Each structure stands twice: as C-alpha cells, then as structure tokens.
Amino acid sequence: MQVERYRKPTRFLHWAIAVSYVVLFITGLLIFLPAPISLLAQDSFTRIFHRVFSIVFIGAPVIYMLTNWKATVKGITEAFKWGAEDIGWLKAAPRYYFLCDEECMPPQGHMNSGQKLWWLMVILMGGLLVVSGLVMWLLKTVAPAAVLQWMVFAHDVAFIASGSMFFVHVYLSVMHPLMRPLNTGAWASMAYGKVPAEYVKSHHAKWYNEEIAPAQKPEVESPRKHPARVT
C-alpha cells in the first residue's frame, strides 16, 4: 500500500527551489575560485543566470504561499516545533546514520527532526540569501558602502552554510544505505509523492499511528441509520 506524503504543489516547490539553488550555487561558487575561472563571475553571462534563477528561487515560495497558505503555515509551524522526541532523535542520529540501527530512533511525525533542521536552514539561510542578494543587486548604487560590505559578508555566510547542508541533505536523502533503493524513502516522496506504508511505519511511526492508520479504518455503520423493520 502507498501513502501520500507530499502533494503536487509541495513537490513543485521543492524541485523549483532545488534546481534554482543548484544554478545559484554554481554561479556563485565561481567568485571563490582562482583566476581565470573567477573572471566568469565578473559581469558575464553567469551573472545573468544568477539573477534569472534568483527570481525563480524567490518567486516559487511566494507563489506557493499565496496558493497554499494553510500548508505553508503548517510546514513552518512543524519545522519550529521541537519536543522531547526531537532531542531523542538528535541523540540517536549518530547510531542511526553511522551504524544503520533503525531501532534506535524514537517515533517521528510527518517531518522527522533531521528534516526539521533542514527546513530551518532553508527558511533562515534562504531568507538571508534573498535579503542580502536583493540589497546587493537593487541597491548597490544607493546603499552605503558599509551596508553593502555587511550584505556581502551575510551572503557568503549563508552560501557556505546552506551549501554544506545541501550536500548533507542530498546524501542522506538519496545515497545513504538506509534510503536505498531509490523507490523508497525521501526520494520517492519527492519524485512521486507517495511512499510505501511500511516505510512510513518504520520512519514516521507517530504520523502513521495518529493520522494514517485511523483514516484507513472502515467506519462502523450505526444501527440507528437502518432501524429494524417492524412486522
């Protein structure tokens, strides 16, 4: 049995951000590389690519929020909501990821603690990238030099932090032994929107027990709806 994990709008948002971020990361990375490669980042076609895909990076979440407000609020709330189970997850994470011990993890909801960390990074570092990038792009001729210098610094910090987490995210979602084969786990949820029920039971037991399992139980027909016939 398959369980729907992400709807189409959420998957579209994910891939729009992922593709645009990869382009932004590559075109931004050129600045940090030695000459002559770094020269490609100086008022060349790479700057055009960077600005075009920055619009996608900003526009996709805005469109999603306007058309899926309830899902947006739910996702942000869940990412910032932490409890004892999340602390337990963090303590068990080394054993889970390095020793592949799937029994050590406490039951998780729709979003596990690792995914919460990732979304916190996306929200905070993504916001910092957007704000600092827009200031450098649109206000570079009017903003004070000190402000621009701080924006460059903030942009670089967000670039390094988000880039590091991005590679960790890709590895844990696609290449980690517990995520194989690719038709199960995180990859399947973002590629097709659905995952096997067994995966949900083992990786998101709290979500399964509280929402999925009750929804699968057939409703018991009340005898009052069909009173016995009197003859």
PDB file of C-alpha atoms in Angstrom:
ATOM      1  CA  MET A   1       0.000   0.000   0.000  1.00  0.00           C
ATOM      2  CA  GLN A   2       1.198   3.514  -0.850  1.00  0.00           C
ATOM      3  CA  VAL A   3       0.752   6.548   1.396  1.00  0.00           C
ATOM      4  CA  GLU A   4       0.632  10.093   0.025  1.00  0.00           C
ATOM      5  CA  ARG A   5       3.373  12.121   1.660  1.00  0.00           C
ATOM      6  CA  TYR A   6       3.624  15.260  -0.484  1.00  0.00           C
ATOM      7  CA  ARG A   7       1.055  16.815  -2.816  1.00  0.00           C
ATOM      8  CA  LYS A   8       1.955  18.155  -6.263  1.00  0.00           C
ATOM      9  CA  PRO A   9       2.286  21.828  -5.199  1.00  0.00           C
ATOM     10  CA  THR A  10       4.775  20.852  -2.483  1.00  0.00           C
ATOM     11  CA  ARG A  11       6.792  18.721  -4.885  1.00  0.00           C
ATOM     12  CA  PHE A  12       6.811  21.524  -7.463  1.00  0.00           C
ATOM     13  CA  LEU A  13       8.080  23.948  -4.817  1.00  0.00           C
ATOM     14  CA  HIS A  14      10.797  21.503  -3.780  1.00  0.00           C
ATOM     15  CA  TRP A  15      12.140  20.998  -7.302  1.00  0.00           C
ATOM     16  CA  ALA A  16      11.851  24.675  -8.242  1.00  0.00           C
ATOM     17  CA  ILE A  17      13.947  25.621  -5.209  1.00  0.00           C
ATOM     18  CA  ALA A  18      16.351  22.707  -5.726  1.00  0.00           C
ATOM     19  CA  VAL A  19      17.065  23.450  -9.404  1.00  0.00           C
ATOM     20  CA  SER A  20      17.349  27.201  -8.909  1.00  0.00           C
ATOM     21  CA  TYR A  21      19.586  26.722  -5.862  1.00  0.00           C
ATOM     22  CA  VAL A  22      21.982  24.458  -7.774  1.00  0.00           C
ATOM     23  CA  VAL A  23      22.332  27.079 -10.528  1.00  0.00           C
ATOM     24  CA  LEU A  24      22.774  29.847  -7.957  1.00  0.00           C
ATOM     25  CA  PHE A  25      25.326  27.764  -6.060  1.00  0.00           C
ATOM     26  CA  ILE A  26      27.423  27.050  -9.165  1.00  0.00           C
ATOM     27  CA  THR A  27      27.319  30.608 -10.494  1.00  0.00           C
ATOM     28  CA  GLY A  28      28.079  31.950  -7.007  1.00  0.00           C
ATOM     29  CA  LEU A  29      30.899  29.478  -6.434  1.00  0.00           C
ATOM     30  CA  LEU A  30      32.802  30.960  -9.378  1.00  0.00           C
ATOM     31  CA  ILE A  31      33.629  34.020  -7.272  1.00  0.00           C
ATOM     32  CA  PHE A  32      35.559  31.855  -4.792  1.00  0.00           C
ATOM     33  CA  LEU A  33      37.622  30.049  -7.436  1.00  0.00           C
ATOM     34  CA  PRO A  34      41.051  31.269  -8.612  1.00  0.00           C
ATOM     35  CA  ALA A  35      41.594  33.122 -11.888  1.00  0.00           C
ATOM     36  CA  PRO A  36      40.890  32.723 -14.718  1.00  0.00           C
ATOM     37  CA  ILE A  37      37.724  30.838 -13.669  1.00  0.00           C
ATOM     38  CA  SER A  38      36.693  33.574 -11.230  1.00  0.00           C
ATOM     39  CA  LEU A  39      36.668  36.045 -14.138  1.00  0.00           C
ATOM     40  CA  LEU A  40      33.490  34.344 -15.367  1.00  0.00           C
ATOM     41  CA  ALA A  41      31.718  35.827 -12.363  1.00  0.00           C
ATOM     42  CA  GLN A  42      32.565  39.402 -13.320  1.00  0.00           C
ATOM     43  CA  ASP A  43      29.683  40.923 -15.321  1.00  0.00           C
ATOM     44  CA  SER A  44      29.378  37.941 -17.652  1.00  0.00           C
ATOM     45  CA  PHE A  45      26.586  35.587 -18.696  1.00  0.00           C
ATOM     46  CA  THR A  46      26.924  33.839 -15.333  1.00  0.00           C
ATOM     47  CA  ARG A  47      25.630  36.989 -13.598  1.00  0.00           C
ATOM     48  CA  ILE A  48      22.558  36.920 -15.858  1.00  0.00           C
ATOM     49  CA  PHE A  49      21.970  33.268 -14.979  1.00  0.00           C
ATOM     50  CA  HIS A  50      22.400  34.105 -11.296  1.00  0.00           C
ATOM     51  CA  ARG A  51      19.800  36.869 -11.406  1.00  0.00           C
ATOM     52  CA  VAL A  52      17.276  34.944 -13.510  1.00  0.00           C
ATOM     53  CA  PHE A  53      17.357  31.916 -11.233  1.00  0.00           C
ATOM     54  CA  SER A  54      17.283  34.114  -8.147  1.00  0.00           C
ATOM     55  CA  ILE A  55      13.863  35.264  -9.358  1.00  0.00           C
ATOM     56  CA  VAL A  56      12.794  31.602  -9.536  1.00  0.00           C
ATOM     57  CA  PHE A  57      14.266  30.985  -6.071  1.00  0.00           C
ATOM     58  CA  ILE A  58      12.230  33.883  -4.664  1.00  0.00           C
ATOM     59  CA  GLY A  59       9.122  33.540  -6.821  1.00  0.00           C
ATOM     60  CA  ALA A  60       8.405  29.841  -6.263  1.00  0.00           C
ATOM     61  CA  PRO A  61       7.915  30.137  -2.471  1.00  0.00           C
ATOM     62  CA  VAL A  62       5.857  33.317  -2.884  1.00  0.00           C
ATOM     63  CA  ILE A  63       3.504  31.621  -5.364  1.00  0.00           C
ATOM     64  CA  TYR A  64       3.278  28.569  -3.120  1.00  0.00           C
ATOM     65  CA  MET A  65       2.429  30.663  -0.053  1.00  0.00           C
ATOM     66  CA  LEU A  66      -0.270  32.587  -1.910  1.00  0.00           C
ATOM     67  CA  THR A  67      -1.911  29.430  -3.245  1.00  0.00           C
ATOM     68  CA  ASN A  68      -1.259  27.049  -0.323  1.00  0.00           C
ATOM     69  CA  TRP A  69      -1.381  29.235   2.750  1.00  0.00           C
ATOM     70  CA  LYS A  70      -2.601  26.569   5.186  1.00  0.00           C
ATOM     71  CA  ALA A  71       0.087  24.108   4.084  1.00  0.00           C
ATOM     72  CA  THR A  72       2.702  26.866   4.401  1.00  0.00           C
ATOM     73  CA  VAL A  73       1.707  27.710   7.964  1.00  0.00           C
ATOM     74  CA  LYS A  74       1.565  24.018   8.886  1.00  0.00           C
ATOM     75  CA  GLY A  75       5.038  23.347   7.447  1.00  0.00           C
ATOM     76  CA  ILE A  76       6.672  26.357   9.119  1.00  0.00           C
ATOM     77  CA  THR A  77       4.972  25.586  12.436  1.00  0.00           C
ATOM     78  CA  GLU A  78       6.122  21.975  12.306  1.00  0.00           C
ATOM     79  CA  ALA A  79       9.706  22.981  11.491  1.00  0.00           C
ATOM     80  CA  PHE A  80       9.887  25.258  14.548  1.00  0.00           C
ATOM     81  CA  LYS A  81       8.034  22.898  16.900  1.00  0.00           C
ATOM     82  CA  TRP A  82      10.519  20.845  18.907  1.00  0.00           C
ATOM     83  CA  GLY A  83       9.970  18.457  21.807  1.00  0.00           C
ATOM     84  CA  ALA A  84      11.493  15.580  23.743  1.00  0.00           C
ATOM     85  CA  GLU A  85      11.199  13.236  20.748  1.00  0.00           C
ATOM     86  CA  ASP A  86      13.336  15.589  18.675  1.00  0.00           C
ATOM     87  CA  ILE A  87      16.039  15.658  21.344  1.00  0.00           C
ATOM     88  CA  GLY A  88      15.914  11.869  21.393  1.00  0.00           C
ATOM     89  CA  TRP A  89      16.275  11.829  17.618  1.00  0.00           C
ATOM     90  CA  LEU A  90      19.380  14.022  17.762  1.00  0.00           C
ATOM     91  CA  LYS A  91      20.942  11.739  20.380  1.00  0.00           C
ATOM     92  CA  ALA A  92      20.189   8.622  18.328  1.00  0.00           C
ATOM     93  CA  ALA A  93      21.172  10.117  14.949  1.00  0.00           C
ATOM     94  CA  PRO A  94      24.873   9.061  15.021  1.00  0.00           C
ATOM     95  CA  ARG A  95      23.934   5.449  15.737  1.00  0.00           C
ATOM     96  CA  TYR A  96      21.221   5.541  13.079  1.00  0.00           C
ATOM     97  CA  TYR A  97      23.299   7.065  10.281  1.00  0.00           C
ATOM     98  CA  PHE A  98      26.711   5.539  11.021  1.00  0.00           C
ATOM     99  CA  LEU A  99      25.650   2.088  12.249  1.00  0.00           C
ATOM    100  CA  CYS A 100      22.358   1.861  10.313  1.00  0.00           C
ATOM    101  CA  ASP A 101      20.499   0.948  13.500  1.00  0.00           C
ATOM    102  CA  GLU A 102      16.856   1.658  12.616  1.00  0.00           C
ATOM    103  CA  GLU A 103      15.573   0.517  16.012  1.00  0.00           C
ATOM    104  CA  CYS A 104      17.228   3.313  17.980  1.00  0.00           C
ATOM    105  CA  MET A 105      15.084   6.169  16.673  1.00  0.00           C
ATOM    106  CA  PRO A 106      12.073   7.455  18.648  1.00  0.00           C
ATOM    107  CA  PRO A 107       8.754   7.613  16.718  1.00  0.00           C
ATOM    108  CA  GLN A 108       8.614  10.601  14.385  1.00  0.00           C
ATOM    109  CA  GLY A 109       5.817  12.690  12.935  1.00  0.00           C
ATOM    110  CA  HIS A 110       5.262  13.705   9.311  1.00  0.00           C
ATOM    111  CA  MET A 111       8.540  15.620   9.484  1.00  0.00           C
ATOM    112  CA  ASN A 112      11.391  13.997  11.397  1.00  0.00           C
ATOM    113  CA  SER A 113      13.925  16.012  13.379  1.00  0.00           C
ATOM    114  CA  GLY A 114      16.535  15.914  10.609  1.00  0.00           C
ATOM    115  CA  GLN A 115      14.018  17.305   8.147  1.00  0.00           C
ATOM    116  CA  LYS A 116      13.101  19.992  10.662  1.00  0.00           C
ATOM    117  CA  LEU A 117      16.761  21.015  10.826  1.00  0.00           C
ATOM    118  CA  TRP A 118      16.901  21.123   7.035  1.00  0.00           C
ATOM    119  CA  TRP A 119      13.788  23.282   6.754  1.00  0.00           C
ATOM    120  CA  LEU A 120      15.060  25.615   9.458  1.00  0.00           C
ATOM    121  CA  MET A 121      18.218  26.012   7.383  1.00  0.00           C
ATOM    122  CA  VAL A 122      16.180  26.619   4.218  1.00  0.00           C
ATOM    123  CA  ILE A 123      13.983  29.223   5.900  1.00  0.00           C
ATOM    124  CA  LEU A 124      16.718  31.085   7.791  1.00  0.00           C
ATOM    125  CA  MET A 125      19.641  30.853   5.366  1.00  0.00           C
ATOM    126  CA  GLY A 126      17.367  31.137   2.332  1.00  0.00           C
ATOM    127  CA  GLY A 127      15.881  34.312   3.782  1.00  0.00           C
ATOM    128  CA  LEU A 128      19.357  35.692   4.459  1.00  0.00           C
ATOM    129  CA  LEU A 129      20.435  34.891   0.896  1.00  0.00           C
ATOM    130  CA  VAL A 130      17.364  36.636  -0.520  1.00  0.00           C
ATOM    131  CA  VAL A 131      17.623  39.795   1.589  1.00  0.00           C
ATOM    132  CA  SER A 132      21.380  40.247   1.164  1.00  0.00           C
ATOM    133  CA  GLY A 133      21.212  39.364  -2.526  1.00  0.00           C
ATOM    134  CA  LEU A 134      18.433  41.849  -3.272  1.00  0.00           C
ATOM    135  CA  VAL A 135      20.301  44.630  -1.473  1.00  0.00           C
ATOM    136  CA  MET A 136      23.481  43.938  -3.471  1.00  0.00           C
ATOM    137  CA  TRP A 137      21.529  43.707  -6.727  1.00  0.00           C
ATOM    138  CA  LEU A 138      18.985  46.519  -6.464  1.00  0.00           C
ATOM    139  CA  LEU A 139      20.589  48.954  -4.016  1.00  0.00           C
ATOM    140  CA  LYS A 140      24.273  48.725  -4.896  1.00  0.00           C
ATOM    141  CA  THR A 141      24.306  52.278  -6.292  1.00  0.00           C
ATOM    142  CA  VAL A 142      22.492  53.914  -3.362  1.00  0.00           C
ATOM    143  CA  ALA A 143      23.270  51.827  -0.267  1.00  0.00           C
ATOM    144  CA  PRO A 144      26.168  52.933   1.965  1.00  0.00           C
ATOM    145  CA  ALA A 145      29.427  51.056   1.437  1.00  0.00           C
ATOM    146  CA  ALA A 146      29.314  49.658   4.974  1.00  0.00           C
ATOM    147  CA  VAL A 147      25.854  48.190   4.367  1.00  0.00           C
ATOM    148  CA  LEU A 148      26.976  46.575   1.124  1.00  0.00           C
ATOM    149  CA  GLN A 149      30.017  45.083   2.854  1.00  0.00           C
ATOM    150  CA  TRP A 150      27.814  43.549   5.541  1.00  0.00           C
ATOM    151  CA  MET A 151      25.453  42.213   2.871  1.00  0.00           C
ATOM    152  CA  VAL A 152      28.368  40.577   1.046  1.00  0.00           C
ATOM    153  CA  PHE A 153      29.524  39.007   4.307  1.00  0.00           C
ATOM    154  CA  ALA A 154      25.999  37.784   5.144  1.00  0.00           C
ATOM    155  CA  HIS A 155      25.566  36.398   1.622  1.00  0.00           C
ATOM    156  CA  ASP A 156      28.846  34.491   1.867  1.00  0.00           C
ATOM    157  CA  VAL A 157      27.979  33.037   5.285  1.00  0.00           C
ATOM    158  CA  ALA A 158      24.549  31.920   4.077  1.00  0.00           C
ATOM    159  CA  PHE A 159      26.118  30.491   0.913  1.00  0.00           C
ATOM    160  CA  ILE A 160      28.622  28.367   2.850  1.00  0.00           C
ATOM    161  CA  ALA A 161      26.119  27.229   5.497  1.00  0.00           C
ATOM    162  CA  SER A 162      23.324  26.365   3.060  1.00  0.00           C
ATOM    163  CA  GLY A 163      25.734  24.724   0.618  1.00  0.00           C
ATOM    164  CA  SER A 164      27.148  22.469   3.319  1.00  0.00           C
ATOM    165  CA  MET A 165      23.681  21.415   4.461  1.00  0.00           C
ATOM    166  CA  PHE A 166      22.565  20.923   0.858  1.00  0.00           C
ATOM    167  CA  PHE A 167      25.212  18.268   0.227  1.00  0.00           C
ATOM    168  CA  VAL A 168      24.333  16.545   3.510  1.00  0.00           C
ATOM    169  CA  HIS A 169      20.653  16.658   2.545  1.00  0.00           C
ATOM    170  CA  VAL A 170      21.270  15.103  -0.876  1.00  0.00           C
ATOM    171  CA  TYR A 171      23.463  12.356   0.548  1.00  0.00           C
ATOM    172  CA  LEU A 172      21.072  11.392   3.343  1.00  0.00           C
ATOM    173  CA  SER A 173      18.033  11.577   1.058  1.00  0.00           C
ATOM    174  CA  VAL A 174      19.360   9.636  -1.922  1.00  0.00           C
ATOM    175  CA  MET A 175      22.685   7.903  -1.310  1.00  0.00           C
ATOM    176  CA  HIS A 176      22.649   6.776   2.321  1.00  0.00           C
ATOM    177  CA  PRO A 177      22.284   2.960   2.630  1.00  0.00           C
ATOM    178  CA  LEU A 178      19.008   3.279   4.559  1.00  0.00           C
ATOM    179  CA  MET A 179      17.496   5.287   1.717  1.00  0.00           C
ATOM    180  CA  ARG A 180      18.133   2.605  -0.897  1.00  0.00           C
ATOM    181  CA  PRO A 181      16.564   1.509  -3.173  1.00  0.00           C
ATOM    182  CA  LEU A 182      15.544   4.832  -4.693  1.00  0.00           C
ATOM    183  CA  ASN A 183      11.868   3.883  -4.905  1.00  0.00           C
ATOM    184  CA  THR A 184      11.549   4.121  -1.127  1.00  0.00           C
ATOM    185  CA  GLY A 185      12.168   6.864   1.384  1.00  0.00           C
ATOM    186  CA  ALA A 186      12.772  10.537   0.736  1.00  0.00           C
ATOM    187  CA  TRP A 187      13.467  10.234  -2.996  1.00  0.00           C
ATOM    188  CA  ALA A 188      10.145   8.519  -3.713  1.00  0.00           C
ATOM    189  CA  SER A 189       8.231  11.050  -1.634  1.00  0.00           C
ATOM    190  CA  MET A 190       9.539  13.995  -3.673  1.00  0.00           C
ATOM    191  CA  ALA A 191       9.593  12.202  -7.026  1.00  0.00           C
ATOM    192  CA  TYR A 192       6.168  10.573  -6.913  1.00  0.00           C
ATOM    193  CA  GLY A 193       4.514  11.986  -3.812  1.00  0.00           C
ATOM    194  CA  LYS A 194       3.924   8.564  -2.285  1.00  0.00           C
ATOM    195  CA  VAL A 195       5.914   6.105  -0.188  1.00  0.00           C
ATOM    196  CA  PRO A 196       5.242   2.520   0.939  1.00  0.00           C
ATOM    197  CA  ALA A 197       3.197   2.215   4.126  1.00  0.00           C
ATOM    198  CA  GLU A 198       5.958   0.077   5.644  1.00  0.00           C
ATOM    199  CA  TYR A 199       8.410   2.943   5.206  1.00  0.00           C
ATOM    200  CA  VAL A 200       6.017   5.296   6.990  1.00  0.00           C
ATOM    201  CA  LYS A 201       5.567   2.807   9.838  1.00  0.00           C
ATOM    202  CA  SER A 202       9.316   2.452  10.361  1.00  0.00           C
ATOM    203  CA  HIS A 203      10.441   6.061   9.778  1.00  0.00           C
ATOM    204  CA  HIS A 204       7.372   8.133  10.740  1.00  0.00           C
ATOM    205  CA  ALA A 205       5.538   5.904  13.220  1.00  0.00           C
ATOM    206  CA  LYS A 206       3.956   8.793  15.120  1.00  0.00           C
ATOM    207  CA  TRP A 207       2.462  10.240  11.933  1.00  0.00           C
ATOM    208  CA  TYR A 208       1.279   6.802  10.834  1.00  0.00           C
ATOM    209  CA  ASN A 209      -0.387   5.961  14.155  1.00  0.00           C
ATOM    210  CA  GLU A 210      -2.025   9.365  14.615  1.00  0.00           C
ATOM    211  CA  GLU A 211      -3.207  10.121  11.070  1.00  0.00           C
ATOM    212  CA  ILE A 212      -2.682   7.347   8.522  1.00  0.00           C
ATOM    213  CA  ALA A 213      -3.880   4.281  10.428  1.00  0.00           C
ATOM    214  CA  PRO A 214      -7.101   5.891  11.768  1.00  0.00           C
ATOM    215  CA  ALA A 215      -8.001   7.082   8.261  1.00  0.00           C
ATOM    216  CA  GLN A 216      -7.723   3.533   6.941  1.00  0.00           C
ATOM    217  CA  LYS A 217     -10.162   2.036   9.446  1.00  0.00           C
ATOM    218  CA  PRO A 218     -13.584   1.430   7.867  1.00  0.00           C
ATOM    219  CA  GLU A 219     -16.383   3.313   9.505  1.00  0.00           C
ATOM    220  CA  VAL A 220     -18.672   1.156  11.594  1.00  0.00           C
ATOM    221  CA  GLU A 221     -22.208   1.661  10.404  1.00  0.00           C
ATOM    222  CA  SER A 222     -24.508   2.812  13.163  1.00  0.00           C
ATOM    223  CA  PRO A 223     -27.588   0.610  13.609  1.00  0.00           C
ATOM    224  CA  ARG A 224     -29.662   3.770  14.087  1.00  0.00           C
ATOM    225  CA  LYS A 225     -29.232   4.618  10.415  1.00  0.00           C
ATOM    226  CA  HIS A 226     -31.033   1.407   9.466  1.00  0.00           C
ATOM    227  CA  PRO A 227     -33.605   0.602  12.154  1.00  0.00           C
ATOM    228  CA  ALA A 228     -35.012  -2.884  12.259  1.00  0.00           C
ATOM    229  CA  ARG A 229     -38.193  -3.349  10.295  1.00  0.00           C
ATOM    230  CA  VAL A 230     -41.296  -3.946  12.414  1.00  0.00           C
ATOM    231  CA  THR A 231     -43.620  -6.637  11.038  1.00  0.00           C
TER     232      THR A 231
END
